[in-house]
Amino acid sequence: MTDDATLLETATATATARRPRGRPRKTVDERDDGNRRIALLGAAASLFRRQGFAATTTRDIAAAAGMQSGSPFYHFKSKEALLFAVMEEGMHAALERQRAAVQSPGHAALPASEQLRQLVQVHFGVLLGPGNDFVPVMLYESRSLPEQERNRLAQLISEYESLWMPVLTALHSSGQLRAPVGLARLLILGALNWSVQWFDPKKGASVQDLTDAAMALFLN
Amino acid sequence: MTDDATLLETATATATARRPRGRPRKTVDERDDGNRRIALLGAAASLFRRQGFAATTTRDIAAAAGMQSGSPFYHFKSKEALLFAVMEEGMHAALERQRAAVQSPGHAALPASEQLRQLVQVHFGVLLGPGNDFVPVMLYESRSLPEQERNRLAQLISEYESLWMPVLTALHSSGQLRAPVGLARLLILGALNWSVQWFDPKKGASVQDLTDAAMALFLN
DNA sequence: CCTACCGATCGGTAGG
DNA sequence: CCTACCGATCGGTAGG
């Protein structure tokens, strides 16, 4: 969404310079622009998740968004830019949701085990909720991202992981978590992330069940 | 390797019929054939793992095996057949290693927690050992496999998982594993499988360290 | 296993 | 955002 932000700002600036007379047409343009752009992001996220980045055609994405084959390149300068936007959008949403949980009133007063439960539950929600294709794409397609853009994402990922560390450290100190904190974080997030491969909302377990099972598995 | 076995038997039969006089040239032919085929499998596994199936070219694979662009199709009838052979080879190797551990003398007498430790350690070895690209490919590229062949693999996978179930059930009964056995298996294998994404043999931890951390994390 | 090649598809662009 | 299109690449094959 950084490229995005830039594009939007540029568009706004240009339109603003022209605003002087008449109904501000730019408002309509921007809104449509946003819709089409968002439709492309959603279509890309869904297809990248189901088929993978390399196996998905920009024509597939265009068709899923109701456009002609060349039109995605009006909104994104390349297929890779689309991938990056999907991933950044996913990480921003995940960070926002996780921060909202951490900052909710009374959260800090909760025992560490309950704080972990919240992190786990929100994480499952971000991965497995309906229409949440963005984060799975970012987890499983980062190989397809050029190094420079992967580095830009790395910072968001590291912010996300840093939300877990104080909680895991507290649990380790109290003896509820026996594994070394660093490896525990990698193993725990792995167990959660892998659920993307097997979770089926139509089958037995719910996100709540998964959360309970994970807590029972990880904590003494 | 099923297609394979068929091919090899056919070649042997043909060559045997021609054996009557002179140095048995077929021996050389067969050896070369096997070598080239194995070279292709290894190159494919390595490239599929690093770049993904769809992003890897049959020309890449041919070059890595020292061949010309059309030559892989002398050994495999399609790119997908190559992928399937890589995955089946990986699963066979994993099953073989895991069974060898389970059937080793004295194993049945071990406490369930030690049996789990063995499963975990062998699993990490299969995933992270030098040159072990076959199983990671099978874990992360099964999306790219046609349904029919994915079903053929499903049986091997289910055999592999069935090695874990009695051990997990025993641990659950004794209270050392608190999560429901079915979800525990999925979460545990997920934690291990995800190590493919972050493990770096040149960095701190060894497979032994990972095994210890996993055991401390999962068991009371 | 190589040489030479084909048909299809793909990411991306110009110009409107 | 569409139309029309280009150059490159890709999986696969024939024929030796």
Coordinates of C-alpha atoms (C1' of nucleotides) in Angstrom, one line a residue:
Chain A
M1 CA 0.0 0.0 0.0
T2 CA 3.0 2.3 0.0
D3 CA 3.0 2.6 -3.8
D4 CA -0.6 3.0 -3.4
A5 CA -0.4 5.8 -0.9
T6 CA 2.0 7.5 -3.3
L7 CA -0.3 7.1 -6.3
L8 CA -3.3 8.3 -4.4
E9 CA -1.5 11.4 -3.1
T10 CA -0.3 12.2 -6.6
A11 CA -3.8 11.8 -8.0
T12 CA -5.3 14.0 -5.3
A13 CA -2.7 16.7 -5.8
T14 CA -3.3 16.8 -9.5
A15 CA -7.0 16.9 -9.1
T16 CA -6.8 19.5 -6.4
A17 CA -4.9 21.8 -8.7
R18 CA -7.8 21.6 -11.2
R19 CA -10.5 22.0 -8.6
P20 CA -11.4 25.7 -9.0
R21 CA -14.8 25.4 -10.8
G22 CA -17.7 23.1 -11.1
R23 CA -18.7 20.0 -9.2
P24 CA -15.5 18.3 -7.9
R25 CA -15.5 15.5 -10.5
K26 CA -12.4 14.1 -8.9
T27 CA -14.4 12.7 -6.0
V28 CA -16.3 10.4 -8.3
D29 CA -13.1 9.4 -10.2
E30 CA -11.3 8.7 -7.0
R31 CA -14.1 6.6 -5.6
D32 CA -14.4 4.5 -8.8
D33 CA -10.7 4.2 -8.9
G34 CA -10.7 2.9 -5.4
N35 CA -13.4 0.4 -6.2
R36 CA -11.6 -1.0 -9.2
R37 CA -8.4 -1.1 -7.5
I38 CA -9.8 -2.9 -4.5
A39 CA -11.6 -5.3 -6.8
L40 CA -8.2 -6.1 -8.4
L41 CA -6.6 -6.6 -5.0
G42 CA -9.3 -9.0 -3.8
A43 CA -9.3 -10.9 -7.0
A44 CA -5.5 -11.2 -7.0
A45 CA -5.5 -12.3 -3.3
S46 CA -8.0 -15.0 -4.0
L47 CA -6.3 -16.3 -7.1
F48 CA -2.7 -16.1 -5.7
R49 CA -3.9 -18.0 -2.7
R50 CA -5.6 -20.7 -4.6
Q51 CA -3.2 -21.1 -7.5
G52 CA 0.0 -19.4 -6.4
F53 CA 1.5 -16.3 -7.9
A54 CA 3.4 -17.8 -10.8
A55 CA 0.4 -19.9 -11.9
T56 CA -1.9 -17.0 -11.9
T57 CA -2.3 -14.8 -15.0
T58 CA -2.9 -11.1 -15.0
R59 CA -5.7 -12.0 -17.4
D60 CA -7.2 -14.3 -14.7
I61 CA -7.1 -11.4 -12.3
A62 CA -8.6 -8.9 -14.8
A63 CA -11.4 -11.3 -15.6
A64 CA -12.2 -11.9 -12.0
A65 CA -12.4 -8.2 -11.5
G66 CA -14.6 -7.8 -14.6
M67 CA -11.9 -6.1 -16.7
Q68 CA -10.1 -6.6 -20.0
S69 CA -6.7 -8.1 -20.1
G70 CA -4.6 -4.9 -20.2
S71 CA -6.5 -3.0 -17.6
P72 CA -4.8 -4.2 -14.4
F73 CA -1.7 -2.3 -15.6
Y74 CA -3.6 1.0 -15.4
H75 CA -3.8 0.4 -11.6
F76 CA -0.6 -1.5 -11.0
K77 CA 2.7 -1.1 -12.8
S78 CA 3.4 -4.8 -12.8
K79 CA 2.2 -8.2 -11.6
E80 CA 4.8 -8.1 -8.9
A81 CA 3.5 -4.7 -7.7
L82 CA 0.1 -6.3 -7.3
L83 CA 1.5 -9.1 -5.2
F84 CA 3.3 -6.6 -3.0
A85 CA 0.1 -4.6 -2.5
V86 CA -1.8 -7.7 -1.5
M87 CA 0.9 -8.7 1.0
E88 CA 1.2 -5.2 2.5
E89 CA -2.5 -4.9 2.8
G90 CA -2.6 -8.3 4.6
M91 CA 0.2 -7.3 7.0
H92 CA -1.4 -4.0 7.8
A93 CA -4.8 -5.6 8.5
A94 CA -3.1 -8.2 10.7
L95 CA -1.1 -5.7 12.7
E96 CA -4.1 -3.4 13.1
R97 CA -6.3 -6.3 14.5
Q98 CA -3.6 -7.5 16.8
R99 CA -2.9 -4.0 18.1
A100 CA -6.5 -3.4 18.7
A101 CA -6.7 -6.5 20.9
V102 CA -3.5 -5.6 22.8
Q103 CA -4.6 -2.1 23.4
S104 CA -8.2 -2.9 24.4
P105 CA -9.0 -1.7 28.0
G106 CA -8.0 -4.2 30.7
H107 CA -5.8 -6.2 28.4
A108 CA -2.6 -5.4 30.2
A109 CA -4.1 -6.7 33.4
L110 CA -4.8 -10.1 32.0
P111 CA -2.6 -13.0 32.9
A112 CA 0.0 -13.7 30.2
S113 CA -1.7 -17.0 29.3
E114 CA -4.9 -15.0 28.4
Q115 CA -2.8 -12.5 26.4
L116 CA -1.4 -15.4 24.5
R117 CA -4.9 -16.8 23.9
Q118 CA -5.9 -13.5 22.4
L119 CA -2.9 -13.4 20.1
V120 CA -3.6 -17.0 19.0
Q121 CA -7.3 -16.4 18.4
V122 CA -6.8 -13.2 16.4
H123 CA -4.0 -14.9 14.4
F124 CA -6.3 -17.7 13.5
G125 CA -9.0 -15.2 12.6
V126 CA -6.7 -13.3 10.3
L127 CA -5.6 -16.5 8.6
L128 CA -8.9 -18.4 8.3
G129 CA -11.6 -15.8 8.4
P130 CA -13.9 -15.6 5.3
G131 CA -12.3 -13.6 2.5
N132 CA -9.0 -13.3 4.4
D133 CA -6.7 -14.3 1.6
F134 CA -4.2 -11.6 2.0
V135 CA -2.1 -12.9 4.8
P136 CA -2.0 -16.5 3.5
V137 CA -0.7 -15.1 0.3
M138 CA 2.0 -13.2 2.2
L139 CA 2.9 -16.3 4.1
Y140 CA 3.2 -18.7 1.2
E141 CA 4.3 -16.5 -1.7
S142 CA 7.0 -14.3 -0.3
R143 CA 9.4 -16.3 -2.5
S144 CA 7.9 -14.6 -5.5
L145 CA 8.7 -11.1 -4.3
P146 CA 11.8 -9.3 -5.4
E147 CA 14.3 -8.8 -2.6
Q148 CA 13.8 -5.1 -2.2
E149 CA 10.1 -5.4 -1.6
R150 CA 10.6 -8.4 0.6
N151 CA 12.8 -6.3 2.8
R152 CA 10.1 -3.6 3.1
L153 CA 7.7 -6.3 4.3
A154 CA 10.2 -7.7 6.7
Q155 CA 9.8 -4.7 8.9
L156 CA 6.0 -5.2 9.2
I157 CA 6.6 -8.8 9.9
S158 CA 9.1 -8.0 12.6
E159 CA 6.6 -5.6 14.2
Y160 CA 4.0 -8.3 14.2
E161 CA 6.4 -10.8 15.9
S162 CA 7.4 -8.3 18.5
L163 CA 3.9 -8.3 19.8
W164 CA 4.4 -11.9 20.8
M165 CA 7.7 -11.7 22.5
P166 CA 6.9 -10.0 25.8
V167 CA 4.0 -12.5 26.3
L168 CA 6.1 -15.5 25.6
T169 CA 8.9 -14.2 27.8
A170 CA 6.5 -13.8 30.7
L171 CA 5.2 -17.3 30.2
H172 CA 8.7 -18.7 30.1
S173 CA 9.6 -16.9 33.3
S174 CA 6.6 -18.3 35.1
G175 CA 7.3 -21.8 33.8
Q176 CA 4.2 -22.2 31.8
L177 CA 6.2 -22.3 28.6
R178 CA 9.3 -24.5 28.8
A179 CA 10.9 -24.1 25.3
P180 CA 13.4 -21.3 24.6
V181 CA 11.4 -18.2 23.8
G182 CA 12.9 -17.6 20.3
L183 CA 12.3 -21.1 19.1
A184 CA 9.0 -21.3 20.8
R185 CA 7.8 -18.3 18.8
L186 CA 8.9 -19.9 15.5
L187 CA 7.3 -23.2 16.4
I188 CA 4.1 -21.7 17.6
L189 CA 3.6 -19.4 14.7
G190 CA 4.4 -22.4 12.4
A191 CA 1.7 -24.5 14.0
L192 CA -0.8 -21.7 13.5
N193 CA 0.3 -20.8 10.0
W194 CA 0.1 -24.4 8.8
S195 CA -3.6 -24.4 9.5
V196 CA -4.0 -22.6 6.2
Q197 CA -3.2 -25.9 4.6
W198 CA -5.8 -28.0 6.3
F199 CA -8.5 -25.9 7.9
D200 CA -11.9 -26.3 6.4
P201 CA -14.7 -24.2 8.0
K202 CA -17.3 -26.7 6.7
K203 CA -15.6 -29.6 8.6
G204 CA -15.7 -30.1 12.4
A205 CA -13.5 -27.6 14.1
S206 CA -14.1 -23.9 14.6
V207 CA -11.5 -21.2 15.1
Q208 CA -12.4 -21.4 18.8
D209 CA -11.7 -25.1 18.9
L210 CA -8.3 -24.5 17.2
T211 CA -7.5 -21.8 19.7
D212 CA -8.3 -24.1 22.7
A213 CA -6.3 -26.9 21.2
A214 CA -3.3 -24.7 20.6
M215 CA -3.4 -23.3 24.1
A216 CA -3.6 -26.8 25.6
L217 CA -0.7 -27.9 23.4
F218 CA 1.7 -25.1 24.2
L219 CA 1.1 -24.3 27.8
N220 CA 1.6 -26.4 30.9
Chain B
M1 CA 8.6 -43.8 -8.4
T2 CA 5.8 -46.1 -9.6
D3 CA 6.1 -44.9 -13.2
D4 CA 9.7 -45.4 -12.7
A5 CA 9.7 -48.9 -11.6
T6 CA 7.6 -49.6 -14.7
L7 CA 10.1 -47.9 -17.0
L8 CA 13.1 -49.6 -15.4
E9 CA 11.5 -53.1 -15.7
T10 CA 10.7 -52.5 -19.4
A11 CA 14.2 -51.4 -20.1
T12 CA 15.7 -54.4 -18.4
A13 CA 13.5 -56.8 -20.2
T14 CA 14.4 -55.3 -23.6
A15 CA 18.1 -55.3 -22.9
T16 CA 18.1 -58.8 -21.6
A17 CA 16.6 -60.1 -24.8
R18 CA 19.6 -58.6 -26.7
R19 CA 22.3 -59.9 -24.4
P20 CA 23.6 -63.0 -26.2
R21 CA 27.0 -61.7 -27.5
G22 CA 29.7 -59.2 -26.6
R23 CA 30.2 -57.1 -23.5
P24 CA 26.8 -56.5 -21.9
R25 CA 26.5 -52.9 -23.1
K26 CA 23.0 -52.7 -21.5
T27 CA 24.7 -52.4 -18.1
V28 CA 26.3 -49.2 -19.1
D29 CA 23.1 -48.0 -20.7
E30 CA 21.0 -48.7 -17.7
R31 CA 23.4 -47.1 -15.3
D32 CA 23.5 -44.0 -17.4
D33 CA 19.8 -44.0 -17.7
G34 CA 19.4 -44.2 -14.0
N35 CA 22.0 -41.5 -13.5
R36 CA 20.4 -39.1 -15.8
R37 CA 17.0 -39.7 -14.5
I38 CA 18.2 -39.3 -10.9
A39 CA 20.1 -36.1 -11.9
L40 CA 16.8 -34.7 -13.3
L41 CA 15.0 -35.6 -10.1
G42 CA 17.6 -33.9 -8.0
A43 CA 17.7 -30.8 -10.1
A44 CA 13.9 -30.6 -10.2
A45 CA 13.6 -31.0 -6.5
S46 CA 16.2 -28.3 -5.8
L47 CA 14.6 -25.8 -8.3
F48 CA 11.0 -26.6 -7.3
R49 CA 11.9 -25.9 -3.7
R50 CA 13.8 -22.7 -4.4
Q51 CA 11.5 -21.2 -7.0
G52 CA 8.3 -23.1 -6.9
F53 CA 6.9 -25.4 -9.5
A54 CA 5.2 -22.9 -11.8
A55 CA 8.2 -20.5 -11.8
T56 CA 10.6 -23.3 -12.7
T57 CA 11.2 -24.0 -16.4
T58 CA 11.8 -27.5 -17.8
R59 CA 14.8 -25.7 -19.5
D60 CA 16.1 -24.7 -16.1
I61 CA 15.9 -28.3 -15.0
A62 CA 17.5 -29.6 -18.1
A63 CA 20.4 -27.2 -17.8
A64 CA 20.9 -28.0 -14.1
A65 CA 21.2 -31.7 -15.1
G66 CA 23.5 -30.8 -18.0
M67 CA 21.1 -31.5 -20.8
Q68 CA 19.4 -29.8 -23.7
S69 CA 16.0 -28.3 -23.4
G70 CA 14.0 -31.2 -24.9
S71 CA 15.8 -34.0 -23.1
P72 CA 13.8 -34.1 -19.9
F73 CA 10.9 -35.4 -21.9
Y74 CA 12.8 -38.5 -22.8
H75 CA 12.7 -39.4 -19.1
F76 CA 9.4 -37.9 -18.0
K77 CA 6.3 -37.5 -20.1
S78 CA 5.5 -34.1 -18.7
K79 CA 6.6 -31.4 -16.2
E80 CA 3.8 -32.6 -13.9
A81 CA 5.1 -36.2 -14.0
L82 CA 8.5 -34.9 -12.8
L83 CA 6.8 -33.1 -10.0
F84 CA 4.9 -36.2 -9.0
A85 CA 8.1 -38.3 -9.1
V86 CA 9.9 -35.8 -6.9
M87 CA 7.1 -35.9 -4.3
E88 CA 6.7 -39.7 -4.4
E89 CA 10.4 -40.1 -3.9
G90 CA 10.3 -37.7 -1.0
M91 CA 7.4 -39.5 0.7
H92 CA 9.0 -42.9 0.2
A93 CA 12.2 -41.8 1.7
A94 CA 10.4 -40.2 4.7
L95 CA 8.3 -43.3 5.3
E96 CA 11.3 -45.6 5.1
R97 CA 13.3 -43.5 7.5
Q98 CA 10.5 -43.2 10.0
R99 CA 9.7 -46.9 9.8
A100 CA 13.3 -47.9 10.3
A101 CA 13.3 -45.8 13.5
V102 CA 10.0 -47.3 14.7
Q103 CA 11.1 -50.9 14.0
S104 CA 14.6 -50.6 15.5
P105 CA 15.2 -53.0 18.4
G106 CA 13.9 -51.8 21.7
H107 CA 11.9 -49.0 20.3
A108 CA 8.6 -50.4 21.4
A109 CA 9.9 -50.6 24.9
L110 CA 10.6 -46.8 25.0
P111 CA 8.3 -44.5 26.8
A112 CA 5.8 -42.8 24.5
S113 CA 7.6 -39.4 25.0
E114 CA 10.8 -40.9 23.7
Q115 CA 9.0 -42.4 20.8
L116 CA 7.6 -39.0 20.0
R117 CA 11.1 -37.5 20.2
Q118 CA 12.3 -40.0 17.6
L119 CA 9.4 -39.1 15.3
V120 CA 10.2 -35.4 15.7
Q121 CA 13.9 -35.8 15.2
V122 CA 13.6 -37.9 12.1
H123 CA 11.0 -35.6 10.7
F124 CA 13.3 -32.6 11.1
G125 CA 16.0 -34.6 9.5
V126 CA 13.9 -35.4 6.5
L127 CA 12.9 -31.7 6.1
L128 CA 16.1 -30.0 6.9
G129 CA 19.0 -32.4 6.1
P130 CA 21.4 -31.4 3.4
G131 CA 20.0 -32.1 -0.1
N132 CA 16.6 -33.1 1.3
D133 CA 14.5 -31.0 -1.1
F134 CA 12.0 -33.7 -2.0
V135 CA 9.8 -33.6 1.1
P136 CA 9.7 -29.8 1.2
V137 CA 8.6 -29.8 -2.4
M138 CA 5.8 -32.2 -1.6
L139 CA 4.7 -30.1 1.4
Y140 CA 4.6 -26.8 -0.4
E141 CA 3.8 -27.6 -4.0
S142 CA 1.0 -30.1 -3.8
R143 CA -1.4 -27.4 -5.1
S144 CA 0.4 -27.8 -8.5
L145 CA -0.4 -31.5 -8.7
P146 CA -3.4 -32.8 -10.7
E147 CA -6.1 -34.2 -8.5
Q148 CA -5.6 -37.8 -9.6
E149 CA -1.9 -37.8 -8.6
R150 CA -2.6 -35.9 -5.5
N151 CA -4.9 -38.7 -4.4
R152 CA -2.2 -41.3 -5.1
L153 CA 0.1 -39.3 -2.8
A154 CA -2.6 -39.0 -0.2
Q155 CA -2.3 -42.6 0.7
L156 CA 1.4 -42.3 1.5
I157 CA 0.8 -39.2 3.5
S158 CA -1.9 -41.0 5.5
E159 CA 0.5 -43.9 6.2
Y160 CA 3.0 -41.4 7.4
E161 CA 0.5 -39.7 9.7
S162 CA -0.7 -43.0 11.1
L163 CA 2.8 -43.6 12.5
W164 CA 2.2 -40.7 14.8
M165 CA -1.3 -41.5 16.1
P166 CA -0.6 -44.3 18.5
V167 CA 2.2 -42.3 20.1
L168 CA 0.0 -39.2 20.5
T169 CA -2.9 -41.2 21.8
A170 CA -0.7 -42.8 24.5
L171 CA 0.6 -39.4 25.5
H172 CA -2.9 -38.0 25.7
S173 CA -4.0 -40.9 27.9
S174 CA -1.1 -40.4 30.3
G175 CA -1.8 -36.6 30.5
Q176 CA 1.4 -35.5 28.9
L177 CA -0.4 -34.2 25.9
R178 CA -3.4 -32.2 26.8
A179 CA -4.8 -31.1 23.3
P180 CA -7.2 -33.4 21.4
V181 CA -5.1 -36.0 19.5
G182 CA -6.4 -35.1 16.0
L183 CA -5.8 -31.4 16.3
A184 CA -2.6 -32.0 18.2
R185 CA -1.2 -34.0 15.3
L186 CA -2.1 -31.2 12.8
L187 CA -0.6 -28.5 15.0
I188 CA 2.6 -30.4 15.8
L189 CA 3.3 -31.3 12.2
G190 CA 2.6 -27.8 11.3
A191 CA 5.1 -26.4 13.7
L192 CA 7.7 -28.8 12.3
N193 CA 6.8 -28.3 8.7
W194 CA 7.0 -24.5 9.0
S195 CA 10.7 -24.9 9.9
V196 CA 11.4 -25.2 6.2
Q197 CA 10.6 -21.5 6.0
W198 CA 13.1 -20.3 8.6
F199 CA 15.7 -22.9 9.4
D200 CA 19.2 -22.0 8.4
P201 CA 21.9 -24.6 9.2
K202 CA 24.5 -21.8 9.3
K203 CA 22.7 -19.9 12.0
G204 CA 22.5 -20.9 15.6
A205 CA 20.2 -23.8 16.1
S206 CA 20.8 -27.5 15.1
V207 CA 18.2 -30.1 14.4
Q208 CA 19.0 -31.4 17.9
D209 CA 18.1 -28.0 19.4
L210 CA 14.9 -27.9 17.4
T211 CA 13.9 -31.3 18.6
D212 CA 14.5 -30.4 22.2
A213 CA 12.6 -27.2 21.9
A214 CA 9.6 -28.9 20.2
M215 CA 9.5 -31.6 22.9
A216 CA 9.6 -29.0 25.6
L217 CA 6.9 -27.0 23.9
F218 CA 4.5 -29.9 23.3
L219 CA 4.8 -32.1 26.4
N220 CA 4.0 -31.4 30.0
Chain C
dC1 C1' 19.7 -37.7 -25.7
dC2 C1' 20.2 -33.6 -29.3
dT3 C1' 18.4 -30.4 -33.1
dA4 C1' 15.1 -27.7 -34.7
dC5 C1' 10.8 -26.3 -34.3
dC6 C1' 5.6 -25.3 -33.3
dG7 C1' 1.5 -23.4 -31.1
dA8 C1' 0.0 -21.2 -27.2
dT9 C1' 0.3 -18.1 -23.7
dC10 C1' 2.1 -14.5 -21.1
dG11 C1' 3.4 -9.7 -19.1
dG12 C1' 3.2 -5.5 -20.7
dT13 C1' 2.4 -1.2 -23.9
dA14 C1' 0.6 2.4 -27.2
dG15 C1' -3.0 5.1 -28.3
dG16 C1' -7.2 6.3 -27.6
Chain D
dC1 C1' -10.3 1.5 -18.7
dC2 C1' -10.6 -0.8 -23.7
dT3 C1' -8.5 -2.4 -28.3
dA4 C1' -5.1 -4.2 -30.6
dC5 C1' -0.8 -5.8 -30.5
dC6 C1' 4.3 -7.1 -29.6
dG7 C1' 8.3 -9.8 -28.2
dA8 C1' 9.6 -13.4 -25.3
dT9 C1' 9.1 -17.6 -23.3
dC10 C1' 7.2 -22.0 -22.4
dG11 C1' 5.8 -27.1 -22.6
dG12 C1' 6.2 -30.3 -25.6
dT13 C1' 7.3 -33.0 -30.2
dA14 C1' 9.3 -35.2 -34.6
dG15 C1' 13.0 -37.2 -36.4
dG16 C1' 17.2 -38.7 -36.0

